PDB file of C-alpha atoms in Angstrom:
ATOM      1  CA  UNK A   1       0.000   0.000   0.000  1.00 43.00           C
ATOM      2  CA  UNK A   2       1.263   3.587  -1.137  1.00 47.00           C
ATOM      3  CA  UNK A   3       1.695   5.759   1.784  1.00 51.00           C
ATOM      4  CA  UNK A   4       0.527   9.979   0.401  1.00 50.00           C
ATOM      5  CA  UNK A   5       3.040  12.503   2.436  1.00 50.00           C
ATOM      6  CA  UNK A   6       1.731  14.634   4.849  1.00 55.00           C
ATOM      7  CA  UNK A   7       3.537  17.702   3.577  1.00 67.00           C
ATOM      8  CA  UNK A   8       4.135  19.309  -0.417  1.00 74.00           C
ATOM      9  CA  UNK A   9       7.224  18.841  -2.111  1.00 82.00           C
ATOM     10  CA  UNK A  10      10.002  21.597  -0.943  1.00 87.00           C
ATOM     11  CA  UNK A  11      10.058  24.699  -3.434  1.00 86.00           C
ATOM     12  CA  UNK A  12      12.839  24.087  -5.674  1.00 85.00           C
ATOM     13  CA  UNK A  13      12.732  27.928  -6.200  1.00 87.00           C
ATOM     14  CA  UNK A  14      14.570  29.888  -3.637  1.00 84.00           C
ATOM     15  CA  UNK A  15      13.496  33.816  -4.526  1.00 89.00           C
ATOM     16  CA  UNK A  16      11.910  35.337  -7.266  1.00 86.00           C
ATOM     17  CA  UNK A  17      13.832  38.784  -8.566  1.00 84.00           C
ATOM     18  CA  UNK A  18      11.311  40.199 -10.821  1.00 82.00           C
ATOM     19  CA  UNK A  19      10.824  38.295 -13.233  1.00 85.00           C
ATOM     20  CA  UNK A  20      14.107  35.965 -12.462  1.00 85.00           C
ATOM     21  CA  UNK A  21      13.771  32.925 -10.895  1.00 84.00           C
ATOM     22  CA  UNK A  22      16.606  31.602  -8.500  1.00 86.00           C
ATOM     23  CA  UNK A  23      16.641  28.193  -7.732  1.00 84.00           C
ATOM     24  CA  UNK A  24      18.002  26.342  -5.449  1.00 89.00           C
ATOM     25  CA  UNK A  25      19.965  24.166  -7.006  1.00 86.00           C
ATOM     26  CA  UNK A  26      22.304  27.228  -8.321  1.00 86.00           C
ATOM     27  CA  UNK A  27      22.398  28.494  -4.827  1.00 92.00           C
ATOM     28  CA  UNK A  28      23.786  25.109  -3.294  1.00 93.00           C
ATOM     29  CA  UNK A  29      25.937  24.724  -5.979  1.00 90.00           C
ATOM     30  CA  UNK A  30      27.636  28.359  -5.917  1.00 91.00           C
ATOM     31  CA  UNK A  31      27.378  27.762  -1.914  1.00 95.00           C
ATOM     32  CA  UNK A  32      29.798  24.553  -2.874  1.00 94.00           C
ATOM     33  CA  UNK A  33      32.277  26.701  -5.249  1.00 92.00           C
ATOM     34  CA  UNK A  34      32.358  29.159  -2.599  1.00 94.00           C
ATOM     35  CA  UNK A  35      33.447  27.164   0.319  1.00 95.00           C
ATOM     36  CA  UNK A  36      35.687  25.098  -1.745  1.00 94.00           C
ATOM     37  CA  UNK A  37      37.384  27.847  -3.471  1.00 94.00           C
ATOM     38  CA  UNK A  38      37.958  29.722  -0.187  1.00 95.00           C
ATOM     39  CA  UNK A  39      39.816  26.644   1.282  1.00 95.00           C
ATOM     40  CA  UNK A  40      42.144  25.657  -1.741  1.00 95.00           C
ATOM     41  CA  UNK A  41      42.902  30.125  -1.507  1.00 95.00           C
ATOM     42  CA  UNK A  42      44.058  28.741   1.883  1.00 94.00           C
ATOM     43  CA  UNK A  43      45.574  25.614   1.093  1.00 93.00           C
ATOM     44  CA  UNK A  44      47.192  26.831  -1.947  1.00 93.00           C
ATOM     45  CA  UNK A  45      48.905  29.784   0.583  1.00 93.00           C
ATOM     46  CA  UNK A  46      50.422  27.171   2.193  1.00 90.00           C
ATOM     47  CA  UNK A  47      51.790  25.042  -0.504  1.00 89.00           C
ATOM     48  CA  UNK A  48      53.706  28.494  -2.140  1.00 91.00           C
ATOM     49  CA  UNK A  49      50.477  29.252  -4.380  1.00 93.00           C
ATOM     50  CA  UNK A  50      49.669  32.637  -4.903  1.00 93.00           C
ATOM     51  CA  UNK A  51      45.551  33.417  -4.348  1.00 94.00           C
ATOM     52  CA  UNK A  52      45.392  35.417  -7.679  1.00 94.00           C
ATOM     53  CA  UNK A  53      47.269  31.960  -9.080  1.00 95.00           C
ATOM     54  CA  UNK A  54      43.799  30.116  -7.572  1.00 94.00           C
ATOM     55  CA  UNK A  55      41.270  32.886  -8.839  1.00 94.00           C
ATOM     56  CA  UNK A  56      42.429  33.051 -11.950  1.00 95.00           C
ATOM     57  CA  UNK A  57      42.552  29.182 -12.976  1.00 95.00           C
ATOM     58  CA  UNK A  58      38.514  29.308 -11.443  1.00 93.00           C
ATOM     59  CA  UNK A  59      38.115  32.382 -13.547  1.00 93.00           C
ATOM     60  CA  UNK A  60      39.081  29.412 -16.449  1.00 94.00           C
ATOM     61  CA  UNK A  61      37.459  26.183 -14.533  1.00 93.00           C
ATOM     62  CA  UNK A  62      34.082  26.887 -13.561  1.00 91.00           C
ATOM     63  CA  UNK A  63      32.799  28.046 -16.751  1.00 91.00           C
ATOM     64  CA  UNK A  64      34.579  25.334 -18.087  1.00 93.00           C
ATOM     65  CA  UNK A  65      33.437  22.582 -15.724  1.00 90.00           C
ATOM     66  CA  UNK A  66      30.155  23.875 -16.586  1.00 87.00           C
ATOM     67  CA  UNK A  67      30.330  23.482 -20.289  1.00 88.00           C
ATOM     68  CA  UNK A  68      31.729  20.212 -20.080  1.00 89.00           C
ATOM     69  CA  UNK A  69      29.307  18.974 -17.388  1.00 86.00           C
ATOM     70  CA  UNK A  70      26.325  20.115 -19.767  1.00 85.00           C
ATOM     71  CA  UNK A  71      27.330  18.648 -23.011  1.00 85.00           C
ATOM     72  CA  UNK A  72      28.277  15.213 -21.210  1.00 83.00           C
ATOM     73  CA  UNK A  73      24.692  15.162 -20.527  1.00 82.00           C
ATOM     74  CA  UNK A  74      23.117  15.997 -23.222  1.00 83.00           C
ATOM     75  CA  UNK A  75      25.527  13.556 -25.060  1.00 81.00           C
ATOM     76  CA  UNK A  76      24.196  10.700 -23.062  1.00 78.00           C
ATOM     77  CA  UNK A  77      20.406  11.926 -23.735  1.00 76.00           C
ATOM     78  CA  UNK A  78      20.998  13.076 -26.832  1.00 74.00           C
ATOM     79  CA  UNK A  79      17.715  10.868 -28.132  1.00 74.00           C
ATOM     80  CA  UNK A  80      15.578  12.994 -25.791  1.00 71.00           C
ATOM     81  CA  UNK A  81      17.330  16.654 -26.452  1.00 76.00           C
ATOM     82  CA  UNK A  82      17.725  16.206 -29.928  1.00 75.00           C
ATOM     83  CA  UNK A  83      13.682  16.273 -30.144  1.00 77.00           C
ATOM     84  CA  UNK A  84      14.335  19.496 -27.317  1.00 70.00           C
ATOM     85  CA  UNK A  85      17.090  21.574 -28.682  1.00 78.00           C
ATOM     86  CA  UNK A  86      15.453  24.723 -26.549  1.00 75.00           C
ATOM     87  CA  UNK A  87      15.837  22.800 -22.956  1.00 68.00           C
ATOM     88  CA  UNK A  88      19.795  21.855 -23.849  1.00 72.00           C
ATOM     89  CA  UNK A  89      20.818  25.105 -21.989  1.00 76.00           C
ATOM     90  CA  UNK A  90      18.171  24.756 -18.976  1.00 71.00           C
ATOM     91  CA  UNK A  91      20.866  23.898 -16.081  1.00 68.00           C
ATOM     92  CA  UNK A  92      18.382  25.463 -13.764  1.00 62.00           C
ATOM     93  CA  UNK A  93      16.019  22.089 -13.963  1.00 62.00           C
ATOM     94  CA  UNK A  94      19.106  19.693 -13.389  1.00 60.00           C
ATOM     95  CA  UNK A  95      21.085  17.839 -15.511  1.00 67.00           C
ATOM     96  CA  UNK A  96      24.724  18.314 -15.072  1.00 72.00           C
ATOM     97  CA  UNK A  97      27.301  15.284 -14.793  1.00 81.00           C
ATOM     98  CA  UNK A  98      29.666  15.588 -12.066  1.00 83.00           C
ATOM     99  CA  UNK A  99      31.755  13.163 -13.718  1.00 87.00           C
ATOM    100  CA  UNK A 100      32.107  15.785 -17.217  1.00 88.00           C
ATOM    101  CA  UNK A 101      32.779  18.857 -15.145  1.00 89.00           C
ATOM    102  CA  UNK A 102      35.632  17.296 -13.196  1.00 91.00           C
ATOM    103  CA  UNK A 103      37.152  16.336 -16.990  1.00 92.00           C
ATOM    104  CA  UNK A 104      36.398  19.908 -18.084  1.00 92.00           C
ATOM    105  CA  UNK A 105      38.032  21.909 -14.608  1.00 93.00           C
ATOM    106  CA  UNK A 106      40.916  18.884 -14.720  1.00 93.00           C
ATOM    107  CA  UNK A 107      41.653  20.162 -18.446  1.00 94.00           C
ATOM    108  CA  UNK A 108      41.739  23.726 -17.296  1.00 95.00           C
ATOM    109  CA  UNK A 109      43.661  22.833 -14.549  1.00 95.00           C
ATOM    110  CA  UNK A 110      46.713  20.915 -16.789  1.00 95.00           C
ATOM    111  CA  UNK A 111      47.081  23.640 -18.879  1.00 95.00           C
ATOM    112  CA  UNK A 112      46.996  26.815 -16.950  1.00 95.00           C
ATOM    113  CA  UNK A 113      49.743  25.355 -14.329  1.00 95.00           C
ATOM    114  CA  UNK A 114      51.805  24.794 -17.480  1.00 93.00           C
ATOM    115  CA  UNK A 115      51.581  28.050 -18.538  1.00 93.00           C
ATOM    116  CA  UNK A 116      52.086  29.755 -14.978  1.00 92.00           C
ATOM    117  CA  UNK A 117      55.215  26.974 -13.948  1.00 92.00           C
ATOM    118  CA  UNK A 118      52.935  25.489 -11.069  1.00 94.00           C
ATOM    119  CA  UNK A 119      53.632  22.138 -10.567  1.00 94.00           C
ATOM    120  CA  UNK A 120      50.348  20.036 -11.633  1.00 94.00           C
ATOM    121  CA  UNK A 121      50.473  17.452  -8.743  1.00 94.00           C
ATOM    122  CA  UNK A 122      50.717  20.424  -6.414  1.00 94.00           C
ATOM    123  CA  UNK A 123      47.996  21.672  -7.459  1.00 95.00           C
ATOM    124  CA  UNK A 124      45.322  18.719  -7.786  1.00 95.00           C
ATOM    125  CA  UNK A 125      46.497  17.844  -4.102  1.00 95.00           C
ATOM    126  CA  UNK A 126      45.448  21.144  -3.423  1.00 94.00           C
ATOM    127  CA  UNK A 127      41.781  21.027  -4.996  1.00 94.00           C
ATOM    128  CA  UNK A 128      40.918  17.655  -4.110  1.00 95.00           C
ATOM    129  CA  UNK A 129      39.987  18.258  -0.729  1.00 95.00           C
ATOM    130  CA  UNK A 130      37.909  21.216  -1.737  1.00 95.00           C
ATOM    131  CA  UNK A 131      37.088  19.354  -4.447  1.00 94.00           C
ATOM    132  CA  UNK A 132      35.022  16.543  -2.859  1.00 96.00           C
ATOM    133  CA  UNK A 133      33.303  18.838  -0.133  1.00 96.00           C
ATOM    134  CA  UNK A 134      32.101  20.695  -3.216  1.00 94.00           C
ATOM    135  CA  UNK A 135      30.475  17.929  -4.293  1.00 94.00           C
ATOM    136  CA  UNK A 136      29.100  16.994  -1.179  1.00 96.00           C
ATOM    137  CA  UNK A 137      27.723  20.339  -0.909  1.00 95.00           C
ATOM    138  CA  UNK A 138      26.117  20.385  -4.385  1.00 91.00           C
ATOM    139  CA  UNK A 139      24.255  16.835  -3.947  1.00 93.00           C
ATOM    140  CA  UNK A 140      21.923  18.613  -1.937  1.00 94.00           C
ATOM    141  CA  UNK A 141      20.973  20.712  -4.902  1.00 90.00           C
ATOM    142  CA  UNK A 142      19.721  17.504  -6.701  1.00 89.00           C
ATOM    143  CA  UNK A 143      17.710  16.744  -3.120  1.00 91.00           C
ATOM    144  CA  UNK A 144      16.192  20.419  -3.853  1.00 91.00           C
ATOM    145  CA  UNK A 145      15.412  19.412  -7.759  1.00 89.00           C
ATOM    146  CA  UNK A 146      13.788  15.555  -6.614  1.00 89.00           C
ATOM    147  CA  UNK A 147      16.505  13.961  -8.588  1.00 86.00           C
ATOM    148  CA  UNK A 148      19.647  11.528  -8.403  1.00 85.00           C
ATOM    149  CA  UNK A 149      17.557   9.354  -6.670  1.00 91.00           C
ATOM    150  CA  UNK A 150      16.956   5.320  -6.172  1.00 92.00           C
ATOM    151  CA  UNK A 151      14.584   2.782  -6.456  1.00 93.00           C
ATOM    152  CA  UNK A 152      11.266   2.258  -4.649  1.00 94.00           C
ATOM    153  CA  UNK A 153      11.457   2.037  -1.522  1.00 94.00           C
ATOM    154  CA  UNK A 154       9.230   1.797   1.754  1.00 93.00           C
ATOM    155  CA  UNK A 155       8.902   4.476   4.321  1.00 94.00           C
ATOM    156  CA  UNK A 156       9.358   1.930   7.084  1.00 93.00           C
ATOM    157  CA  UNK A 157      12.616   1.896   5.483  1.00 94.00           C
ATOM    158  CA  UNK A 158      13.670   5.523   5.355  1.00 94.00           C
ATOM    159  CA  UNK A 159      12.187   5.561   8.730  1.00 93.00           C
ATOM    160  CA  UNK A 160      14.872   3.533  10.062  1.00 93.00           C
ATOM    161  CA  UNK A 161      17.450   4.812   9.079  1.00 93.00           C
ATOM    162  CA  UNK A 162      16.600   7.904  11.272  1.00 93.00           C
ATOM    163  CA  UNK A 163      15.858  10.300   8.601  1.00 93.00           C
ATOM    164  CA  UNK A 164      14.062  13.515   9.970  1.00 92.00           C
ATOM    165  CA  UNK A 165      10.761  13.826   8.237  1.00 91.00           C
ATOM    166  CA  UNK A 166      11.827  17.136   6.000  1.00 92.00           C
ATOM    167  CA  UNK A 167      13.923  14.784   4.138  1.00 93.00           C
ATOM    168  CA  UNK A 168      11.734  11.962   4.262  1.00 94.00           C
ATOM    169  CA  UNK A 169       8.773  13.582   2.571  1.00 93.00           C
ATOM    170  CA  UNK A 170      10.919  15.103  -0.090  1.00 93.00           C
ATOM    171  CA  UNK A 171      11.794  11.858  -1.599  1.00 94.00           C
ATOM    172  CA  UNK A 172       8.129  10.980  -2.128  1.00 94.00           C
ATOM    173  CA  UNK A 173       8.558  11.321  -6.253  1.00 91.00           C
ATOM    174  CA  UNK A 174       6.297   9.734  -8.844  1.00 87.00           C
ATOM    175  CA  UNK A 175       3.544   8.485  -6.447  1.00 89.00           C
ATOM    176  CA  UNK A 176       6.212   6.714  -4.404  1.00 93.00           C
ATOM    177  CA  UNK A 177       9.150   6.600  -1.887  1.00 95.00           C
ATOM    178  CA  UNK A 178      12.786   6.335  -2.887  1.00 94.00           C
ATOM    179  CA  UNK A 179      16.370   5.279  -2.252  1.00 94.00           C
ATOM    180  CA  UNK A 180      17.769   8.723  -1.152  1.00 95.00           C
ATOM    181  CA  UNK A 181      20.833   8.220  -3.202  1.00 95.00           C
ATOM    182  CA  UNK A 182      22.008  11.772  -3.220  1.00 93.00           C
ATOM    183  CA  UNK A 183      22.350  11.550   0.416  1.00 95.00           C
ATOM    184  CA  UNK A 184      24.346   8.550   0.254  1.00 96.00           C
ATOM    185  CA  UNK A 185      26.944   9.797  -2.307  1.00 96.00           C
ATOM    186  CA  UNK A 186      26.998  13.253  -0.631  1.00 96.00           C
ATOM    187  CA  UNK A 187      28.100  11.604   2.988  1.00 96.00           C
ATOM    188  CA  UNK A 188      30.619   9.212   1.261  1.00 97.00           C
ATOM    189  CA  UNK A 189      32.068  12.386  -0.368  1.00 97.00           C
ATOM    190  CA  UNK A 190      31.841  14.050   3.207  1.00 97.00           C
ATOM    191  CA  UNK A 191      34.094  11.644   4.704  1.00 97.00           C
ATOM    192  CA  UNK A 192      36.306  11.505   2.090  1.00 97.00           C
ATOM    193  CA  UNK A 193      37.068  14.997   2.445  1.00 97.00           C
ATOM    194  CA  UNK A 194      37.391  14.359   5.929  1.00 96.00           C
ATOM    195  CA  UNK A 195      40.149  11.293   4.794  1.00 95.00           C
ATOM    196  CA  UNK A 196      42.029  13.762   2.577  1.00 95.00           C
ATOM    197  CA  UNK A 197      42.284  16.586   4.738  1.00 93.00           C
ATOM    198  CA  UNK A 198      44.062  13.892   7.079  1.00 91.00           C
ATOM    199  CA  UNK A 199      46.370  13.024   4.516  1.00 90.00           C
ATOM    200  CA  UNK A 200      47.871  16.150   4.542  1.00 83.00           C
ATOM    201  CA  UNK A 201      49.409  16.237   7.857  1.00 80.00           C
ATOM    202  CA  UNK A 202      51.358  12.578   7.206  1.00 80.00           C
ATOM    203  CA  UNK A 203      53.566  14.662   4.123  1.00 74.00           C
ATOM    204  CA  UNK A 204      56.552  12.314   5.191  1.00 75.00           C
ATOM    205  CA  UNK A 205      54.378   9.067   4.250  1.00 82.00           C
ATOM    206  CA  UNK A 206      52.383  10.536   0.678  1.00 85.00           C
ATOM    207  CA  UNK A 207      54.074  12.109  -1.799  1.00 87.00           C
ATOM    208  CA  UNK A 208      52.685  15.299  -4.102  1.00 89.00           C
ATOM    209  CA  UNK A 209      50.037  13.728  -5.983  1.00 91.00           C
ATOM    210  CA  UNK A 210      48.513  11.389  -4.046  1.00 93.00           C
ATOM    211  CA  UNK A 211      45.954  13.277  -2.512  1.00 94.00           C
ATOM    212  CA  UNK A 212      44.497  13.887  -5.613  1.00 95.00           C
ATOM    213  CA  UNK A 213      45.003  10.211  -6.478  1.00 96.00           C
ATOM    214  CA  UNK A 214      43.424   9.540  -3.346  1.00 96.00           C
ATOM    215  CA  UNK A 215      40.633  11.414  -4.287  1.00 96.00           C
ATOM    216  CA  UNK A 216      40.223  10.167  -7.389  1.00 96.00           C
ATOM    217  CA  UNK A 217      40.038   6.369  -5.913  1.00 97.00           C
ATOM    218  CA  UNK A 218      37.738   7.383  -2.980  1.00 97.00           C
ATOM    219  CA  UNK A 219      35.180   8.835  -5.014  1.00 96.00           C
ATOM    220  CA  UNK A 220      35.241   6.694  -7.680  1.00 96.00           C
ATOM    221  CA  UNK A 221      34.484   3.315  -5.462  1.00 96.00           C
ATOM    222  CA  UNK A 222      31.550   5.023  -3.715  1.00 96.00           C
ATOM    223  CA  UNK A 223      30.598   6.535  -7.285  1.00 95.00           C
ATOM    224  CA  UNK A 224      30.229   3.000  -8.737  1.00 95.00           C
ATOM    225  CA  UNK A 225      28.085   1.611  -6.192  1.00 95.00           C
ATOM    226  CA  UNK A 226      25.752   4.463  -5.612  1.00 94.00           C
ATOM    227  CA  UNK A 227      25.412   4.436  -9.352  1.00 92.00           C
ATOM    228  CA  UNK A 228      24.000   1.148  -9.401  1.00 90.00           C
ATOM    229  CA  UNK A 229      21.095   2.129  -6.750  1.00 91.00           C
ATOM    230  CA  UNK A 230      19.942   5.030  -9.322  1.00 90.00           C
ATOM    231  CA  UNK A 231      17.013   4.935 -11.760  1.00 86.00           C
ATOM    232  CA  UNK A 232      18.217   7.696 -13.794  1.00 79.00           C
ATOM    233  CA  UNK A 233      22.045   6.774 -14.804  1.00 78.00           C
ATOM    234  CA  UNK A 234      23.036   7.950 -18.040  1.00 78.00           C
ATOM    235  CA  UNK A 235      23.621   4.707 -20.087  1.00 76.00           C
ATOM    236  CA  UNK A 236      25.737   3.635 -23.078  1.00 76.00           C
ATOM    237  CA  UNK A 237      24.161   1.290 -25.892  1.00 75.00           C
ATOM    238  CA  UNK A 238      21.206   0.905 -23.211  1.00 75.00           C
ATOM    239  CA  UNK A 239      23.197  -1.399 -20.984  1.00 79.00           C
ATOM    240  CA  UNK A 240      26.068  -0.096 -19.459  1.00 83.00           C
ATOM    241  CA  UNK A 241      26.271   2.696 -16.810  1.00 87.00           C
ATOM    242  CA  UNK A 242      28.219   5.301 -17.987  1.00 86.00           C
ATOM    243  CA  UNK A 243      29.430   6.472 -14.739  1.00 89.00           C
ATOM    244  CA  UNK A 244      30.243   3.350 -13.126  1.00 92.00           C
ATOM    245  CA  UNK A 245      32.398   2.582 -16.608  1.00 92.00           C
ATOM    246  CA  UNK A 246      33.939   5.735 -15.940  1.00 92.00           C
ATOM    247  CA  UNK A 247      34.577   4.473 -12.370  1.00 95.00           C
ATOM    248  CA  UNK A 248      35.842   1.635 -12.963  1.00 96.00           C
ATOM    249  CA  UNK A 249      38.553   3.032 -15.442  1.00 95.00           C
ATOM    250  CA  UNK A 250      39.574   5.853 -13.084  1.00 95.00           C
ATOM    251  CA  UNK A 251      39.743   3.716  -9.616  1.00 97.00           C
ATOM    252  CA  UNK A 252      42.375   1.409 -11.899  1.00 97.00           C
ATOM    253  CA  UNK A 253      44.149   4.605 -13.867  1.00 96.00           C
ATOM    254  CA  UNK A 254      44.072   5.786 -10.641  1.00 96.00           C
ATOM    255  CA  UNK A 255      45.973   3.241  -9.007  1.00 96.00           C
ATOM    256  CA  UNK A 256      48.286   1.918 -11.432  1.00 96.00           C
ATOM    257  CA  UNK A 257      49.550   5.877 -10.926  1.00 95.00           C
ATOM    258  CA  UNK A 258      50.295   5.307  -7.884  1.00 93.00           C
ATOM    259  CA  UNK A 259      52.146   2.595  -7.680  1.00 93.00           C
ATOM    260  CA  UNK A 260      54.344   3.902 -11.016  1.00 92.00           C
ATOM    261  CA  UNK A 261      55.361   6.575  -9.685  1.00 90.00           C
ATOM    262  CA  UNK A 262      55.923   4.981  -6.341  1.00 88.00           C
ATOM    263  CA  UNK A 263      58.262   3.242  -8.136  1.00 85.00           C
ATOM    264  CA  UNK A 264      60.252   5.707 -10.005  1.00 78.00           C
ATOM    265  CA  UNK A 265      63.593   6.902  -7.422  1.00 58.00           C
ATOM    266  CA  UNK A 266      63.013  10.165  -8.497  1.00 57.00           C
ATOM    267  CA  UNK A 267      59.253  10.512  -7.634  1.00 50.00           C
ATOM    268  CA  UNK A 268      58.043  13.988  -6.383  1.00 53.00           C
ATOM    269  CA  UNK A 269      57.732  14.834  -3.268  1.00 51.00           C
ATOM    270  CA  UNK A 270      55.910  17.601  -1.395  1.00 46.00           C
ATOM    271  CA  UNK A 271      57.015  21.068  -0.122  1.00 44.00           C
ATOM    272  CA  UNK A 272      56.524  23.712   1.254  1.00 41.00           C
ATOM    273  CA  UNK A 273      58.998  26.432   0.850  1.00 42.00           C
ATOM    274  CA  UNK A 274      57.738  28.389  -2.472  1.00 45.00           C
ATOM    275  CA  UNK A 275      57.888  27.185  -6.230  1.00 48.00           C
ATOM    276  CA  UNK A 276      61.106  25.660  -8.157  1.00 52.00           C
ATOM    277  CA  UNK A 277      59.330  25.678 -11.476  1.00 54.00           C
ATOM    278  CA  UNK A 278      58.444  29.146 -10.997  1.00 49.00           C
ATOM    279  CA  UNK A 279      62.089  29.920  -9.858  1.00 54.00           C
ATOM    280  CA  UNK A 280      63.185  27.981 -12.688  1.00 44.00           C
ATOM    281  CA  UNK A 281      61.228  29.575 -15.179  1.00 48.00           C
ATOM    282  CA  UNK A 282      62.334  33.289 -14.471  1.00 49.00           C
ATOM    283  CA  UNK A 283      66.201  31.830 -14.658  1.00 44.00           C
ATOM    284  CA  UNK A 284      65.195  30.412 -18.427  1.00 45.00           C
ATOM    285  CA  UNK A 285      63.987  34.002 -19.179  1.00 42.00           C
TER     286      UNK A 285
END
């Protein structure tokens, strides 16, 4: 028997401005940039990274992680947008892939510490952190939107696991309840940013790159399985989850990394005391 919810959906809008509507899933996402930009600024300070350094690469990233979050979408529904060219832009509604925008910012990323001398591995070590609590963050936007969610479920169920009712009623979508899968993949990412930050106080035992590595395996493994709870994965040739393909490949490219450059006697290692490439650079000028 289907149990009706007390209580109306949440308002996915957060204010009107005339005749603009702001939802909420912008504001939780640009609450995720926020944080996560202001602690890399931090971070980066540390590590020898200028903040203009950090502002400028976002200046480059977002709109690029944006972009490429978009169009890796649309790519995967292409058989439903192609029929709805005008809705292609609407990021308001949903319909971003985490997955594409971390290709597009990574991109961004490679190529602007190339052309300012900032050591790459320095600098992914530096995001990942803020990286993953973004993401955390932003799930909560797709909570807002009644999306990224599971299969039916039972309210018994969400019951137990001790759920207050707020969140309980909002995942009352299509006439039934549902796997809150959101919430699942936004606490794994919260306690893998909690996993990363406490990598960086054992420098002597990771080397520069491995946070990021780490990062990449963490969220990967709880990427795949989450994925497989959904009901509205992306798929390729109707069969295969494209995000738990991607998973897979990146938990393994992520790995065999690791252990190549573990292996290499002139591996880098991390520090603290300014910038050699940068140093380097003005001596080749």
């Amino acid at each position: 028997m289907t149990l009706t919810p007390i209580l109306a959906a949440l308002n996915p809008i957060a204010i009107h401005l005339g005749p603009l509507a702001v939802h909420w899933y912008g504001v939780i996402i640009a609450t995720g940039v926020i944080i996560a930009v202001t602690l890399a600024v931090r971070e980066g300070q540390r590590r020898g990274i200028k903040p203009d350094d950090i502002y400028d690469m976002i200046l480059w990233a977002l709109p690029a992680a944006l972009i490429a979050a978009r169009l890796y979408y649309v790519v995967f529904q292409w058989g439903y947008y192609s029929q709805h060219p005008g809705e292609i832009i609407a990021i308001w509604d949903g319909g971003i892939a985490i997955y594409g925008s971390l290709i597009g910012a990574g991109l961004v990323v490679f190529f602007f510490c190339r052309s300012r001398f900032i050591p790459v591995w320095l600098m992914l070590d530096v995001a990942a952190p803020t990286v993953i609590l973004g993401q955390a963050i932003g799930r909560w936007g797709n909570f807002m939107n009644q999306e990224a969610f599971g299969r039916i479920t039972s309210l018994s169920f969400l019951q137990g696991l001790h759920l207050p009712g707020w969140i309980i009623n909002q995942m009352f979508i299509n006439g039934a309840y549902r796997q809150p899968t959101y919430l699942y993949e936004s606490m794994w990412d919260l306690m893998g940013f909690v996993v990363l930050m406490s990598l960086r106080h054992y420098p002597q035992l990771f080397k520069q790159g491995e946070v990021f590595l780490s990062y990449v395996m963490w969220y990967s493994l709880g990427r795949f399985f989450i994925e497989g709870m959904r009901t509205d994965s992306l798929m390729l040739l109707g069969v295969i989850r494209v995000s738990q393909l991607l998973s897979v490949v990146l938990f393994i490219g992520a790995l065999i990394i690791w252990i190549y450059r573990r292996r290499q006697t002139q591996a880098p290692t991390d520090y603290l005391d300014g910038n050699p490439f940068r140093e380097r650079a003005k001596l080749s000028n």
